[in-house]
mmCIF file of C-alpha atoms in Angstrom:
data_model
loop_
_atom_site.group_PDB
_atom_site.id
_atom_site.type_symbol
_atom_site.label_atom_id
_atom_site.label_comp_id
_atom_site.label_asym_id
_atom_site.label_seq_id
_atom_site.Cartn_x
_atom_site.Cartn_y
_atom_site.Cartn_z
ATOM 1 C CA MET A 23 -33.930 119.550 -12.274
ATOM 2 C CA ALA A 24 -37.153 121.076 -13.535
ATOM 3 C CA HIS A 25 -40.065 119.367 -15.274
ATOM 4 C CA LEU A 26 -42.105 121.525 -17.645
ATOM 5 C CA VAL A 27 -45.716 120.442 -18.237
ATOM 6 C CA THR A 28 -48.955 122.021 -19.371
ATOM 7 C CA THR A 29 -50.829 121.166 -16.170
ATOM 8 C CA LEU A 30 -50.919 118.571 -13.396
ATOM 9 C CA ASN A 31 -54.435 117.254 -13.854
ATOM 10 C CA VAL A 32 -54.786 113.489 -13.544
ATOM 11 C CA GLY A 33 -53.461 111.592 -16.565
ATOM 12 C CA GLY A 34 -50.702 109.267 -17.698
ATOM 13 C CA LEU A 35 -48.179 112.017 -18.435
ATOM 14 C CA GLU A 36 -48.776 113.643 -15.079
ATOM 15 C CA MET A 37 -48.353 110.335 -13.244
ATOM 16 C CA VAL A 38 -45.043 109.766 -15.057
ATOM 17 C CA VAL A 39 -43.846 113.176 -13.855
ATOM 18 C CA LEU A 40 -45.022 112.404 -10.310
ATOM 19 C CA ASN A 41 -43.119 109.098 -10.305
ATOM 20 C CA LEU A 42 -39.992 110.700 -11.763
ATOM 21 C CA ALA A 43 -40.107 113.360 -9.045
ATOM 22 C CA ARG A 44 -40.847 110.798 -6.323
ATOM 23 C CA HIS A 45 -37.908 108.572 -7.293
ATOM 24 C CA CYS A 46 -35.432 111.311 -8.186
ATOM 25 C CA ASP A 47 -32.020 110.948 -6.528
ATOM 26 C CA ARG A 48 -32.278 113.835 -4.060
ATOM 27 C CA SER A 49 -28.550 113.672 -3.348
ATOM 28 C CA ARG A 50 -27.992 114.824 -6.948
ATOM 29 C CA PHE A 51 -31.141 116.692 -7.969
ATOM 30 C CA GLN A 52 -33.843 118.833 -6.403
ATOM 31 C CA PRO A 53 -36.914 118.348 -8.595
ATOM 32 C CA HIS A 54 -39.264 121.234 -9.406
ATOM 33 C CA VAL A 55 -42.343 121.305 -11.615
ATOM 34 C CA ILE A 56 -43.373 124.256 -13.760
ATOM 35 C CA CYS A 57 -46.883 124.296 -15.247
ATOM 36 C CA LEU A 58 -47.655 126.475 -18.247
ATOM 37 C CA GLY A 59 -51.301 126.750 -17.161
ATOM 38 C CA GLU A 60 -53.130 125.841 -14.001
ATOM 39 C CA ILE A 61 -51.380 123.541 -11.576
ATOM 40 C CA GLY A 62 -54.191 121.016 -11.364
ATOM 41 C CA ALA A 63 -55.488 118.209 -9.186
ATOM 42 C CA LEU A 64 -52.159 116.502 -8.465
ATOM 43 C CA GLU A 65 -50.586 119.515 -6.753
ATOM 44 C CA SER A 66 -51.063 118.075 -3.247
ATOM 45 C CA GLN A 67 -49.278 114.841 -4.187
ATOM 46 C CA PHE A 68 -46.233 116.812 -5.321
ATOM 47 C CA ARG A 69 -46.292 118.902 -2.146
ATOM 48 C CA GLU A 70 -46.463 115.675 -0.050
ATOM 49 C CA ILE A 71 -43.115 114.611 -1.531
ATOM 50 C CA ASP A 72 -41.617 118.110 -1.118
ATOM 51 C CA VAL A 73 -41.526 118.976 -4.815
ATOM 52 C CA PRO A 74 -42.250 122.659 -5.447
ATOM 53 C CA VAL A 75 -44.819 123.369 -8.153
ATOM 54 C CA LYS A 76 -45.261 126.714 -9.908
ATOM 55 C CA SER A 77 -47.781 127.956 -12.470
ATOM 56 C CA LEU A 78 -46.825 130.449 -15.168
ATOM 57 C CA GLY A 79 -50.510 131.311 -15.633
ATOM 58 C CA ARG A 80 -50.370 130.873 -19.407
ATOM 59 C CA VAL A 81 -54.134 130.772 -19.906
ATOM 60 C CA GLY A 82 -54.945 133.634 -22.272
ATOM 61 C CA GLN A 83 -51.310 134.741 -22.492
ATOM 62 C CA GLY A 84 -49.320 134.975 -25.713
ATOM 63 C CA VAL A 85 -46.276 132.862 -26.540
ATOM 64 C CA GLY A 86 -43.903 135.796 -25.986
ATOM 65 C CA ARG A 87 -45.233 136.531 -22.520
ATOM 66 C CA THR A 88 -45.141 132.834 -21.561
ATOM 67 C CA LEU A 89 -41.581 132.497 -22.865
ATOM 68 C CA TYR A 90 -40.577 135.568 -20.839
ATOM 69 C CA ARG A 91 -42.169 134.122 -17.672
ATOM 70 C CA LEU A 92 -40.518 130.762 -18.275
ATOM 71 C CA THR A 93 -37.053 132.265 -18.730
ATOM 72 C CA ARG A 94 -37.493 134.304 -15.533
ATOM 73 C CA CYS A 95 -38.566 131.179 -13.657
ATOM 74 C CA LEU A 96 -35.621 129.149 -14.995
ATOM 75 C CA GLN A 97 -33.206 131.963 -14.110
ATOM 76 C CA GLY A 98 -34.402 131.709 -10.520
ATOM 77 C CA LEU A 99 -34.230 127.910 -10.364
ATOM 78 C CA ARG A 100 -31.005 127.482 -12.344
ATOM 79 C CA PRO A 101 -31.688 123.799 -13.133
ATOM 80 C CA HIS A 102 -28.996 121.565 -14.602
ATOM 81 C CA VAL A 103 -31.697 119.638 -16.486
ATOM 82 C CA LEU A 104 -34.954 120.833 -18.015
ATOM 83 C CA HIS A 105 -37.269 117.896 -18.727
ATOM 84 C CA THR A 106 -40.219 118.773 -20.960
ATOM 85 C CA HIS A 107 -43.386 116.756 -21.500
ATOM 86 C CA ASN A 108 -45.468 117.070 -24.707
ATOM 87 C CA THR A 109 -45.600 119.609 -27.506
ATOM 88 C CA SER A 110 -46.099 123.116 -26.047
ATOM 89 C CA PRO A 111 -43.779 122.577 -23.076
ATOM 90 C CA HIS A 112 -41.188 121.074 -25.434
ATOM 91 C CA LEU A 113 -41.173 124.012 -27.826
ATOM 92 C CA LEU A 114 -41.213 126.662 -25.085
ATOM 93 C CA GLY A 115 -38.597 124.797 -23.047
ATOM 94 C CA ALA A 116 -36.349 124.348 -26.090
ATOM 95 C CA LEU A 117 -36.492 128.092 -26.772
ATOM 96 C CA ALA A 118 -35.995 129.114 -23.125
ATOM 97 C CA ALA A 119 -33.239 126.687 -22.084
ATOM 98 C CA PRO A 120 -30.412 128.180 -24.183
ATOM 99 C CA LEU A 121 -31.448 131.722 -23.225
ATOM 100 C CA VAL A 122 -30.712 130.977 -19.561
ATOM 101 C CA SER A 123 -27.904 128.428 -20.081
ATOM 102 C CA VAL A 124 -29.697 125.275 -18.935
ATOM 103 C CA PRO A 125 -27.037 122.635 -19.708
ATOM 104 C CA VAL A 126 -29.299 119.687 -20.594
ATOM 105 C CA LEU A 127 -32.717 119.542 -22.273
ATOM 106 C CA VAL A 128 -34.563 116.201 -22.197
ATOM 107 C CA HIS A 129 -37.988 115.682 -23.729
ATOM 108 C CA THR A 130 -40.415 112.837 -23.086
ATOM 109 C CA LYS A 131 -42.707 112.203 -26.039
ATOM 110 C CA HIS A 132 -45.887 110.797 -24.507
ATOM 111 C CA GLY A 133 -47.744 110.057 -27.753
ATOM 112 C CA ARG A 134 -48.015 110.549 -31.501
ATOM 113 C CA ASN A 135 -48.947 114.247 -31.319
ATOM 114 C CA TYR A 136 -50.572 115.762 -34.397
ATOM 115 C CA THR A 137 -48.661 114.408 -37.372
ATOM 116 C CA ASP A 138 -51.065 116.037 -39.867
ATOM 117 C CA ARG A 139 -50.523 119.575 -38.550
ATOM 118 C CA LYS A 140 -47.604 121.191 -40.370
ATOM 119 C CA LYS A 141 -46.970 123.884 -37.738
ATOM 120 C CA THR A 142 -46.923 121.331 -34.922
ATOM 121 C CA VAL A 143 -44.539 119.064 -36.824
ATOM 122 C CA ALA A 144 -42.268 122.039 -37.614
ATOM 123 C CA GLY A 145 -42.293 123.102 -33.954
ATOM 124 C CA ASN A 146 -41.484 119.554 -32.823
ATOM 125 C CA ARG A 147 -38.614 119.367 -35.324
ATOM 126 C CA LEU A 148 -37.150 122.654 -34.104
ATOM 127 C CA ALA A 149 -37.517 121.706 -30.441
ATOM 128 C CA SER A 150 -35.985 118.283 -31.094
ATOM 129 C CA CYS A 151 -32.973 119.883 -32.774
ATOM 130 C CA LEU A 152 -32.416 121.927 -29.617
ATOM 131 C CA SER A 153 -32.894 118.930 -27.292
ATOM 132 C CA ASP A 154 -30.148 116.657 -25.996
ATOM 133 C CA CYS A 155 -32.338 113.566 -25.699
ATOM 134 C CA ILE A 156 -35.840 112.560 -26.806
ATOM 135 C CA VAL A 157 -37.526 109.798 -24.787
ATOM 136 C CA PRO A 158 -40.562 108.293 -26.542
ATOM 137 C CA VAL A 159 -42.761 106.194 -24.228
ATOM 138 C CA SER A 160 -43.497 103.605 -26.935
ATOM 139 C CA TYR A 161 -42.034 102.298 -30.168
ATOM 140 C CA ASP A 162 -44.944 103.963 -31.991
ATOM 141 C CA ALA A 163 -44.088 107.378 -30.511
ATOM 142 C CA GLY A 164 -40.444 106.715 -31.378
ATOM 143 C CA GLN A 165 -41.385 105.910 -34.957
ATOM 144 C CA VAL A 166 -43.250 109.233 -35.253
ATOM 145 C CA ALA A 167 -40.268 111.060 -33.734
ATOM 146 C CA SER A 168 -37.904 109.386 -36.183
ATOM 147 C CA GLU A 169 -39.959 109.406 -39.388
ATOM 148 C CA VAL A 170 -42.127 112.522 -39.044
ATOM 149 C CA GLU A 171 -40.111 114.796 -36.764
ATOM 150 C CA ARG A 172 -36.743 113.552 -38.083
ATOM 151 C CA VAL A 173 -35.160 113.017 -34.665
ATOM 152 C CA PRO A 174 -31.807 111.269 -35.139
ATOM 153 C CA THR A 175 -31.676 107.764 -33.649
ATOM 154 C CA ARG A 176 -28.604 108.758 -31.581
ATOM 155 C CA LYS A 177 -30.778 111.263 -29.679
ATOM 156 C CA MET A 178 -33.592 108.812 -28.849
ATOM 157 C CA ARG A 179 -34.046 106.349 -25.994
ATOM 158 C CA VAL A 180 -37.399 104.552 -25.913
ATOM 159 C CA ILE A 181 -38.530 103.955 -22.320
ATOM 160 C CA HIS A 182 -41.944 102.334 -22.086
ATOM 161 C CA ASN A 183 -44.544 103.693 -19.695
ATOM 162 C CA GLY A 184 -45.066 101.414 -16.742
ATOM 163 C CA ILE A 185 -46.636 101.284 -13.336
ATOM 164 C CA ASP A 186 -45.118 100.817 -9.897
ATOM 165 C CA LEU A 187 -46.315 97.351 -8.869
ATOM 166 C CA ALA A 188 -45.484 98.059 -5.218
ATOM 167 C CA HIS A 189 -48.774 99.988 -5.054
ATOM 168 C CA PHE A 190 -50.844 96.904 -5.920
ATOM 169 C CA PRO A 191 -51.184 93.758 -3.813
ATOM 170 C CA ALA A 192 -50.342 90.484 -5.540
ATOM 171 C CA PRO A 193 -53.449 88.330 -6.200
ATOM 172 C CA ASN A 194 -53.778 85.258 -3.977
ATOM 173 C CA GLY A 195 -50.554 86.046 -2.155
ATOM 174 C CA HIS A 196 -48.369 85.629 -5.278
ATOM 175 C CA SER A 197 -45.558 88.011 -5.980
#
């Protein structure tokens, strides 16, 4: 399994990816993370849980060159699942996955994106058509996916963002 992100700087999306990698069933999947740009501040946390992280060095590169680097990377990893996070990784992942026969493409939609930008909406629609499942992190994001990006309901599964409560002590000894 490979996660495709823009970067691993600290943020909600990046923490979701970290938790998915941390709790991945290692008897079935070996998680990897591919960053389009710099790896970012969370790299050490991924290394601590033995999840390889790679940067494609997209900064200043064109779409064609990034797509070429991504397909080469995916050819080497041969993941059964490519899990993309947000707009650029989704579009690039959706274009690369069929080129290298990745069997399953899942996309997590972490927000509303730019619903007023026609090119972005068109790219999201194309990528969604090529995806097996779209996972909005809120009903609002799901509504945008359905109404603006025209993702069929059968392809969507809303899973709300959450936090792992095991990392926080209960107040006053309550659980």
